[in-house]
Amino acid sequence: MTTLDEKSIYGPVTSWKTDFDHADPSYNENAHEIWSELRGTCPVAHTERYGGTWLPVTHDLVHEIAYDTEHFSSRGVVVATVKPSDLPDAIPAPIGGAPPITSDPPFHQDARRILLPAFSPKTIDLWEPEIRLLCRELIADMKAADVVDAATQFAQHIPVNVIARMLGFPPEDGAVFRGFVHDVLEAINLEPGKRAEAFMALDSYIAKQVQDHIDNPRDDLTNFLLNAKIYDQPLSLQHVGGSIILLLIAGIDTTWSAIGSSLWHLATNPVDRRRLVDNPALMPTAIEEFLRAYAPVTMARVVKDDYNFHGNEMKQNDWVLLPFPAANRDPEEFENADQVLIDREVNRHAAFGLGIHRCLGSNLARLELRVAVEEFLAAFPDFELAPDEVVKWSVGQIRGPRELPVRINARTL
Amino acid sequence: MKVQVDQSKCQGHNRCYAIAPELFDVDDMGNAFAIGDGVVEPHLAEKARLAVANCPEYAISIVE
């Protein structure tokens, strides 16, 4: 693992309204209460941290920014102590460092269309048997224990293994990928030089894998990108590497978080757990509700030029967080927004974002989430949070349990 | 009753295709379109309404 020596450059949060820090460990742990409080007092919170960051918490405001590519750029999507504008060598808009997630129109659509077919529902559905087998192998490995960690022994391995297979990367490098994901998405409040070191390690790992695919071509997404064209030209190696960074980083702890949060819900809500065991046909509806209520992903944008957003004086290069999970809990948009109703049929949630940057991997994430929950419940129809153990939540823009010790009360084999 | 998908709004969330595969299909890019001329048989009317109500991009409409 490449995990950094971690020391936040910021102190404790003094106010969620004027000094919030989404990398403060208490943020994700209390996210729903914090958003609810902010919604009632100011719908756009602000902090001087990270060089100036805004946090709108209503569905309407999140929706508006997601659609407004004129004032908000995707050039930076992870709020951190390093801004894209601080890096003279960073690839400028409209391409950005990890296309298409870091791209703006009009380039964005052309870069996105290269990858869309590989992640369309009909292509992704073919992966179901392999994902199911993977889940069963993970369950077999922990079958005998009374207490298992559903996050570290189960959820986290599923997206790591699947994306390694898709990219044609060594599956045994799973721990290395998780280290990179941690460095990029969780280690965001470090002294800027340390963050640059982590990115150099990631770039050099990807460059090595890409070179191996150039030397030994095979049928996987890496070689697909190496053969792909944009504007009748092969993609630059920079574009290929950036897209691989996107695929590697974006799919891992997002999906792991969604699986972990869903299992956390079932560990803490025995009525819902029994209902799903007795009525598996309810699963697709329940999965959408888990995605709404425990949406893991908050995106970010960079303010293009000074802009007055509903009375908030945003400055050029300020960060704006896009908390889709907060939008999903807005009572103006959802009835009983803070209740998790696994039979909620009308559920226009925004877990995978809104507008042109809709999560490219949403079909894969949804498939992994459904199969993981189905297989866990089939093997362990009764489980609860392990007494005397602590659930540890992530820090930063991706919200989910990083440690989820559960006690198994019934097993099917 | 007919369903239609506004192609300029659809972003490929695939909620409609999951809810009502009898009424919607998806292309190679994962974007949705109404099957045939979009006509909804009476027994699928509720599914059509759910597809409209679950589209995050408000891309689906019902034409009576």
Coordinates of C-alpha atoms in Angstrom, one line a residue:
Chain A
M1 CA 0.0 0.0 0.0
T2 CA 1.1 3.5 -0.7
T3 CA -0.9 5.0 2.1
L4 CA 0.5 8.4 3.1
D5 CA 1.6 9.6 6.5
E6 CA -1.6 11.5 7.3
K7 CA -1.8 14.8 9.0
S8 CA -4.5 17.2 8.2
I9 CA -3.3 20.8 7.7
Y10 CA -6.6 22.0 9.1
G11 CA -7.9 22.1 12.7
P12 CA -11.2 21.0 14.1
V13 CA -14.4 22.3 12.5
T14 CA -15.9 25.3 14.3
S15 CA -19.1 25.6 12.3
W16 CA -20.7 23.4 9.6
K17 CA -22.1 26.5 8.1
T18 CA -19.0 28.7 7.7
D19 CA -16.0 26.4 8.4
F20 CA -17.1 22.9 7.2
D21 CA -14.6 20.2 6.3
H22 CA -15.9 17.1 4.6
A23 CA -12.6 15.3 5.5
D24 CA -13.3 15.8 9.2
P25 CA -14.2 12.3 10.5
S26 CA -17.4 13.5 12.0
Y27 CA -18.8 14.8 8.7
N28 CA -19.6 11.5 7.0
E29 CA -20.6 9.9 10.3
N30 CA -23.2 12.6 10.9
A31 CA -23.8 13.6 7.3
H32 CA -27.6 13.3 7.3
E33 CA -28.0 15.4 10.4
I34 CA -25.5 18.0 9.1
W35 CA -27.3 18.4 5.8
S36 CA -30.7 18.6 7.4
E37 CA -29.5 21.3 9.7
L38 CA -27.8 23.3 6.9
R39 CA -30.9 22.9 4.7
G40 CA -32.9 24.7 7.4
T41 CA -30.4 27.5 8.0
C42 CA -28.5 28.2 4.8
P43 CA -28.8 26.1 1.7
V44 CA -25.2 26.9 0.7
A45 CA -22.4 26.4 3.3
H46 CA -18.9 27.8 2.9
T47 CA -15.5 27.1 4.2
E48 CA -12.1 28.9 3.6
R49 CA -10.5 25.4 3.6
Y50 CA -9.0 24.0 0.4
G51 CA -8.7 27.6 -0.9
G52 CA -12.4 28.3 -0.7
T53 CA -15.2 25.7 -1.0
W54 CA -19.0 25.9 -1.3
L55 CA -21.5 23.2 -0.3
P56 CA -25.1 23.6 -1.6
V57 CA -27.4 21.0 0.2
T58 CA -30.8 21.2 -1.6
H59 CA -31.9 19.2 -4.6
D60 CA -32.7 22.3 -6.6
L61 CA -29.3 23.9 -6.1
V62 CA -27.3 20.6 -6.7
H63 CA -29.4 20.0 -9.8
E64 CA -28.8 23.6 -11.1
I65 CA -25.0 23.4 -10.7
A66 CA -24.8 19.9 -12.3
Y67 CA -26.5 21.2 -15.4
D68 CA -24.6 24.5 -15.5
T69 CA -21.4 23.8 -17.4
E70 CA -21.1 27.4 -18.4
H71 CA -20.1 28.6 -14.9
F72 CA -18.8 25.4 -13.4
S73 CA -16.0 23.3 -14.8
S74 CA -15.2 19.6 -14.1
R75 CA -11.5 20.2 -14.4
G76 CA -11.2 19.3 -10.7
V77 CA -13.6 16.8 -9.2
V78 CA -11.9 16.0 -5.9
V79 CA -11.7 18.9 -3.5
A80 CA -8.2 18.9 -2.0
T81 CA -5.4 21.1 -0.8
V82 CA -4.1 21.1 -4.4
K83 CA -6.3 22.9 -6.9
P84 CA -5.9 22.4 -10.7
S85 CA -5.1 26.1 -11.0
D86 CA -2.1 25.4 -8.6
L87 CA -0.5 23.0 -11.1
P88 CA 1.1 24.7 -14.1
D89 CA 1.6 21.3 -15.9
A90 CA -2.0 20.1 -15.3
I91 CA -4.0 19.4 -18.5
P92 CA -6.3 22.4 -19.0
A93 CA -10.1 22.3 -19.6
P94 CA -11.9 21.0 -21.6
I95 CA -9.8 17.8 -21.3
G96 CA -8.5 17.6 -17.8
G97 CA -6.4 14.9 -16.2
A98 CA -8.9 12.0 -16.2
P99 CA -11.2 12.3 -19.3
P100 CA -14.2 12.3 -19.5
I101 CA -14.9 12.9 -15.8
T102 CA -12.6 15.9 -15.7
S103 CA -13.7 17.2 -19.2
D104 CA -16.0 20.0 -20.1
P105 CA -18.1 20.4 -23.3
P106 CA -17.6 20.1 -26.2
F107 CA -14.7 17.6 -25.7
H108 CA -16.5 15.8 -22.9
Q109 CA -19.1 14.1 -25.1
D110 CA -16.5 12.9 -27.6
A111 CA -14.4 11.4 -24.9
R112 CA -17.4 9.9 -23.2
R113 CA -18.8 8.2 -26.3
I114 CA -15.6 6.1 -26.5
L115 CA -16.3 4.5 -23.2
L116 CA -20.1 4.4 -23.1
P117 CA -20.5 1.1 -25.1
A118 CA -18.2 -0.8 -22.7
F119 CA -20.5 0.2 -19.8
S120 CA -23.9 0.0 -21.4
P121 CA -26.5 -2.3 -19.6
K122 CA -26.3 -5.1 -22.2
T123 CA -22.5 -5.3 -22.1
I124 CA -22.4 -5.1 -18.3
D125 CA -25.1 -7.7 -17.8
L126 CA -22.7 -10.3 -19.2
W127 CA -20.6 -9.8 -16.1
E128 CA -23.3 -11.1 -13.7
P129 CA -22.2 -14.7 -13.4
E130 CA -18.6 -13.8 -12.8
I131 CA -19.5 -11.2 -10.1
R132 CA -21.8 -13.8 -8.4
L133 CA -19.0 -16.3 -8.4
L134 CA -16.6 -13.8 -6.9
C135 CA -19.1 -12.9 -4.1
R136 CA -19.6 -16.6 -3.3
E137 CA -15.8 -17.1 -3.1
L138 CA -15.5 -14.2 -0.7
I139 CA -18.3 -15.6 1.4
A140 CA -16.8 -19.1 1.4
D141 CA -13.6 -17.6 2.7
M142 CA -15.3 -16.1 5.8
K143 CA -18.1 -18.6 6.3
A144 CA -17.1 -20.2 9.6
A145 CA -16.4 -17.0 11.6
D146 CA -19.0 -15.7 14.0
V147 CA -18.0 -12.1 13.4
V148 CA -17.0 -10.9 9.9
D149 CA -16.1 -7.5 8.6
A150 CA -18.6 -7.0 5.8
A151 CA -16.5 -4.0 4.5
T152 CA -13.0 -5.3 4.5
Q153 CA -13.6 -9.0 4.0
F154 CA -16.4 -8.6 1.4
A155 CA -17.6 -5.3 0.0
Q156 CA -14.2 -3.8 -0.8
H157 CA -13.0 -6.8 -2.8
I158 CA -15.8 -6.9 -5.3
P159 CA -15.3 -3.7 -7.4
V160 CA -11.5 -4.0 -7.1
N161 CA -11.5 -7.5 -8.6
V162 CA -14.0 -6.6 -11.3
I163 CA -12.2 -3.5 -12.5
A164 CA -8.8 -5.3 -12.4
R165 CA -10.3 -8.0 -14.7
M166 CA -11.8 -5.4 -17.0
L167 CA -8.6 -3.4 -17.4
G168 CA -6.4 -6.5 -17.5
F169 CA -4.4 -5.4 -14.4
P170 CA -3.0 -8.0 -12.0
P171 CA -5.8 -9.0 -9.6
E172 CA -3.2 -9.5 -6.9
D173 CA -2.6 -5.7 -7.0
G174 CA -6.0 -5.1 -5.2
A175 CA -4.3 -3.7 -2.1
V176 CA -2.2 -1.4 -4.3
F177 CA -5.4 0.0 -6.0
R178 CA -7.1 0.5 -2.7
G179 CA -4.0 2.5 -1.6
F180 CA -4.2 4.7 -4.6
V181 CA -8.0 5.2 -4.1
H182 CA -7.3 6.2 -0.5
D183 CA -4.6 8.6 -1.5
V184 CA -6.7 10.3 -4.1
L185 CA -10.1 10.4 -2.4
E186 CA -9.4 10.3 1.3
A187 CA -6.0 11.9 1.9
I188 CA -7.2 15.2 0.6
N189 CA -6.3 17.6 3.5
L190 CA -2.5 17.0 3.6
E191 CA 0.3 19.3 2.9
P192 CA 0.2 19.8 -0.9
G193 CA 3.7 18.2 -1.6
K194 CA 2.6 14.9 -0.1
R195 CA -0.4 14.7 -2.4
A196 CA 1.8 15.3 -5.4
E197 CA 3.9 12.3 -4.3
A198 CA 0.9 10.1 -4.2
F199 CA -0.2 11.1 -7.8
M200 CA 3.3 10.4 -9.1
A201 CA 3.2 6.9 -7.7
L202 CA -0.2 6.4 -9.3
D203 CA 1.0 7.8 -12.7
S204 CA 4.0 5.6 -12.7
Y205 CA 2.0 2.4 -11.9
I206 CA -0.5 3.2 -14.7
A207 CA 2.4 3.9 -17.1
K208 CA 3.9 0.5 -16.3
Q209 CA 0.6 -1.3 -16.9
V210 CA 0.0 0.6 -20.2
Q211 CA 3.5 -0.3 -21.4
D212 CA 2.8 -3.9 -20.6
H213 CA -0.4 -3.8 -22.7
I214 CA 1.5 -2.1 -25.6
D215 CA 4.1 -4.9 -25.5
N216 CA 1.6 -7.7 -24.9
P217 CA -1.8 -6.7 -26.4
R218 CA -4.9 -8.6 -25.1
D219 CA -8.7 -8.3 -25.1
D220 CA -9.4 -5.8 -22.3
L221 CA -10.3 -2.2 -21.7
T222 CA -6.7 -1.0 -21.6
N223 CA -6.0 -2.3 -25.1
F224 CA -9.4 -1.0 -26.2
L225 CA -8.4 2.5 -25.1
L226 CA -5.0 2.1 -26.8
N227 CA -6.8 1.3 -30.1
A228 CA -9.5 3.9 -29.7
K229 CA -9.6 7.1 -31.8
I230 CA -10.9 10.6 -31.2
Y231 CA -11.2 13.0 -34.1
D232 CA -9.6 10.3 -36.3
Q233 CA -6.4 10.2 -34.2
P234 CA -5.4 7.6 -31.7
L235 CA -5.9 8.8 -28.1
S236 CA -2.8 10.3 -26.6
L237 CA -1.0 8.2 -24.0
Q238 CA -2.0 11.0 -21.6
H239 CA -5.6 10.5 -22.4
V240 CA -5.4 6.7 -22.2
G241 CA -3.7 7.0 -18.8
G242 CA -6.1 9.6 -17.5
S243 CA -9.2 7.4 -18.5
I244 CA -7.6 4.4 -16.8
I245 CA -7.1 6.5 -13.6
L246 CA -10.8 7.4 -13.8
L247 CA -11.9 3.8 -14.3
L248 CA -9.6 2.5 -11.5
I249 CA -10.4 5.2 -9.0
A250 CA -14.0 6.0 -9.6
G251 CA -15.4 2.5 -9.5
I252 CA -13.7 1.2 -6.4
D253 CA -14.6 2.8 -3.1
T254 CA -17.9 4.2 -4.5
T255 CA -19.3 0.7 -5.1
W256 CA -17.7 -0.7 -2.0
S257 CA -19.4 2.1 -0.1
A258 CA -22.8 1.4 -1.6
I259 CA -22.5 -2.3 -0.8
G260 CA -21.3 -1.5 2.7
S261 CA -24.0 1.0 3.5
S262 CA -26.7 -1.3 2.2
L263 CA -25.4 -4.1 4.5
W264 CA -25.1 -1.6 7.3
H265 CA -28.8 -0.8 6.8
L266 CA -29.7 -4.5 6.8
A267 CA -27.6 -5.1 9.9
T268 CA -29.5 -2.4 11.8
N269 CA -33.0 -2.9 10.4
P270 CA -34.1 -6.5 11.0
V271 CA -37.6 -5.9 9.6
D272 CA -36.2 -4.9 6.2
R273 CA -33.7 -7.7 6.3
R274 CA -36.4 -10.3 6.9
R275 CA -38.6 -8.8 4.3
L276 CA -35.9 -9.1 1.6
V277 CA -35.1 -12.7 2.7
D278 CA -38.8 -13.6 2.4
N279 CA -39.4 -11.6 -0.8
P280 CA -36.4 -11.4 -3.0
A281 CA -38.5 -9.9 -5.8
L282 CA -38.4 -6.7 -3.8
M283 CA -34.7 -6.4 -4.3
P284 CA -34.5 -4.1 -7.3
T285 CA -36.8 -1.6 -5.6
A286 CA -34.8 -1.9 -2.4
I287 CA -31.5 -1.4 -4.2
E288 CA -32.8 1.9 -5.7
E289 CA -33.8 3.0 -2.2
F290 CA -30.4 2.1 -0.7
L291 CA -28.9 4.1 -3.6
R292 CA -31.1 7.1 -2.7
A293 CA -30.7 7.0 1.0
Y294 CA -27.1 6.1 1.2
A295 CA -25.8 7.5 -2.1
P296 CA -22.0 7.4 -1.7
V297 CA -20.8 10.0 -4.1
T298 CA -20.4 13.7 -3.8
M299 CA -18.9 15.3 -6.9
A300 CA -17.1 18.6 -7.2
R301 CA -16.8 21.4 -9.7
V302 CA -14.5 24.4 -10.1
V303 CA -15.9 27.9 -10.5
K304 CA -14.8 29.2 -13.9
D305 CA -15.1 32.9 -13.3
D306 CA -16.3 35.0 -10.4
Y307 CA -20.0 34.3 -10.2
N308 CA -22.9 35.3 -7.9
F309 CA -24.8 32.1 -7.2
H310 CA -28.1 32.9 -5.5
G311 CA -26.4 35.7 -3.4
N312 CA -23.2 33.7 -2.8
E313 CA -20.1 35.5 -4.2
M314 CA -18.2 32.6 -5.7
K315 CA -14.6 33.4 -6.8
Q316 CA -12.8 32.0 -9.8
N317 CA -11.2 28.6 -9.0
D318 CA -13.3 28.2 -5.8
W319 CA -14.4 24.6 -5.3
V320 CA -18.1 23.6 -5.2
L321 CA -19.1 20.3 -3.8
L322 CA -22.1 18.6 -5.4
P323 CA -23.6 16.4 -2.7
F324 CA -26.0 14.2 -4.6
P325 CA -26.5 12.3 -1.3
A326 CA -27.9 15.5 0.3
A327 CA -30.1 16.2 -2.7
N328 CA -31.5 12.6 -2.3
R329 CA -32.5 13.5 1.3
D330 CA -34.2 16.8 0.5
P331 CA -37.8 16.8 1.8
E332 CA -38.8 19.2 -1.0
E333 CA -38.0 16.5 -3.5
F334 CA -38.8 13.3 -1.7
E335 CA -41.7 12.4 0.6
N336 CA -40.4 11.1 4.0
A337 CA -36.9 11.8 2.7
D338 CA -35.2 10.7 5.8
Q339 CA -37.0 7.4 6.0
V340 CA -35.6 4.4 4.2
L341 CA -38.6 2.7 2.6
I342 CA -37.4 -0.4 0.7
D343 CA -40.7 -0.5 -1.3
R344 CA -40.4 3.1 -2.4
E345 CA -41.6 2.9 -6.0
V346 CA -41.4 6.6 -7.0
N347 CA -37.8 7.3 -6.5
R348 CA -36.2 9.9 -8.8
H349 CA -32.9 9.8 -7.0
A350 CA -29.6 11.3 -8.2
A351 CA -27.2 8.8 -6.8
F352 CA -25.3 8.6 -10.1
G353 CA -25.4 12.3 -10.7
L354 CA -27.4 14.5 -13.0
G355 CA -26.7 15.8 -16.5
I356 CA -23.9 15.1 -18.9
H357 CA -21.6 13.5 -16.2
R358 CA -24.0 10.7 -15.2
C359 CA -21.8 8.0 -13.7
L360 CA -20.3 6.1 -16.6
G361 CA -20.2 2.9 -14.5
S362 CA -23.7 3.1 -13.0
N363 CA -24.8 -0.1 -14.7
L364 CA -21.8 -2.0 -13.3
A365 CA -22.2 -0.4 -9.9
R366 CA -25.8 -1.3 -9.7
L367 CA -25.1 -4.9 -10.8
E368 CA -22.3 -5.3 -8.3
L369 CA -24.5 -3.9 -5.5
R370 CA -27.5 -6.1 -6.2
V371 CA -25.5 -9.3 -6.6
A372 CA -23.4 -8.6 -3.5
V373 CA -26.5 -7.9 -1.3
E374 CA -28.3 -11.0 -2.8
E375 CA -25.4 -13.3 -2.1
F376 CA -24.6 -11.9 1.4
L377 CA -28.3 -12.3 2.4
A378 CA -28.5 -15.8 0.8
A379 CA -25.5 -16.9 2.8
F380 CA -26.3 -15.0 6.0
P381 CA -30.0 -14.5 6.4
D382 CA -29.6 -13.1 9.9
F383 CA -26.9 -10.7 11.0
E384 CA -26.5 -7.6 13.1
L385 CA -23.8 -5.1 14.0
A386 CA -21.2 -6.9 16.2
P387 CA -21.7 -5.9 19.8
D388 CA -18.6 -4.1 21.3
E389 CA -17.2 -3.4 17.8
V390 CA -17.1 0.0 16.0
V391 CA -18.3 0.8 12.5
K392 CA -15.7 3.1 10.9
W393 CA -16.9 5.5 8.2
S394 CA -14.8 6.9 5.3
V395 CA -13.7 10.5 5.1
G396 CA -14.1 12.8 2.1
Q397 CA -16.4 12.9 -0.9
I398 CA -17.2 9.1 -0.9
R399 CA -19.4 8.1 2.0
G400 CA -19.6 4.5 3.3
P401 CA -18.4 2.2 6.0
R402 CA -14.7 1.3 5.9
E403 CA -15.0 -1.2 8.7
L404 CA -18.3 -3.0 9.3
P405 CA -18.0 -5.8 11.8
V406 CA -21.2 -7.8 11.8
R407 CA -22.2 -10.8 13.9
I408 CA -23.7 -13.7 11.9
N409 CA -26.7 -15.2 13.6
A410 CA -27.8 -17.6 10.9
R411 CA -26.1 -19.1 7.9
T412 CA -27.5 -21.3 5.2
L413 CA -24.6 -23.9 5.0
Chain B
M1 CA -51.5 6.3 -24.4
K2 CA -47.9 6.6 -25.6
V3 CA -44.5 7.0 -24.0
Q4 CA -41.7 9.1 -25.5
V5 CA -38.0 9.6 -24.5
D6 CA -36.5 13.1 -25.1
Q7 CA -33.1 12.1 -26.6
S8 CA -31.6 15.5 -25.7
K9 CA -32.4 14.9 -22.0
C10 CA -31.7 11.1 -21.6
Q11 CA -28.3 10.5 -20.0
G12 CA -28.5 6.8 -19.8
H13 CA -29.5 6.2 -16.2
N14 CA -31.5 3.2 -17.4
R15 CA -34.2 3.4 -14.8
C16 CA -37.0 3.1 -17.4
Y17 CA -35.4 0.1 -19.1
A18 CA -35.1 -1.6 -15.7
I19 CA -38.7 -0.8 -14.7
A20 CA -40.4 -1.4 -18.0
P21 CA -38.4 -3.4 -20.5
E22 CA -41.6 -4.0 -22.4
L23 CA -41.8 -0.3 -23.2
F24 CA -38.2 0.9 -23.4
D25 CA -34.9 -0.4 -24.9
V26 CA -31.4 1.0 -24.8
D27 CA -28.9 1.6 -27.6
D28 CA -25.2 0.8 -27.7
M29 CA -24.4 4.0 -25.8
G30 CA -26.9 3.0 -23.1
N31 CA -29.4 5.7 -24.0
A32 CA -33.1 4.8 -23.9
F33 CA -35.8 4.9 -26.6
A34 CA -39.4 3.8 -26.7
I35 CA -40.0 0.5 -28.3
G36 CA -42.0 0.6 -31.6
D37 CA -44.3 3.6 -31.7
G38 CA -44.4 3.9 -27.9
V39 CA -47.9 2.7 -27.6
V40 CA -48.7 1.5 -24.0
E41 CA -51.1 -1.4 -23.6
P42 CA -53.5 -0.8 -20.7
H43 CA -51.9 -3.5 -18.5
L44 CA -48.5 -1.6 -18.8
A45 CA -49.9 1.8 -18.0
E46 CA -48.7 1.7 -14.3
K47 CA -45.2 0.7 -15.4
A48 CA -45.2 3.6 -17.9
R49 CA -46.1 6.0 -15.1
L50 CA -43.4 4.7 -12.9
A51 CA -40.8 5.1 -15.7
V52 CA -41.8 8.7 -16.0
A53 CA -41.7 9.3 -12.2
N54 CA -38.3 7.7 -11.8
C55 CA -36.3 9.3 -14.6
P56 CA -33.7 11.5 -12.9
E57 CA -33.4 13.7 -16.0
Y58 CA -37.2 14.2 -16.6
A59 CA -36.6 12.8 -20.1
I60 CA -39.7 10.6 -20.3
S61 CA -43.3 11.8 -21.0
I62 CA -46.6 10.3 -21.6
V63 CA -48.8 11.5 -24.5
E64 CA -52.4 10.6 -24.1

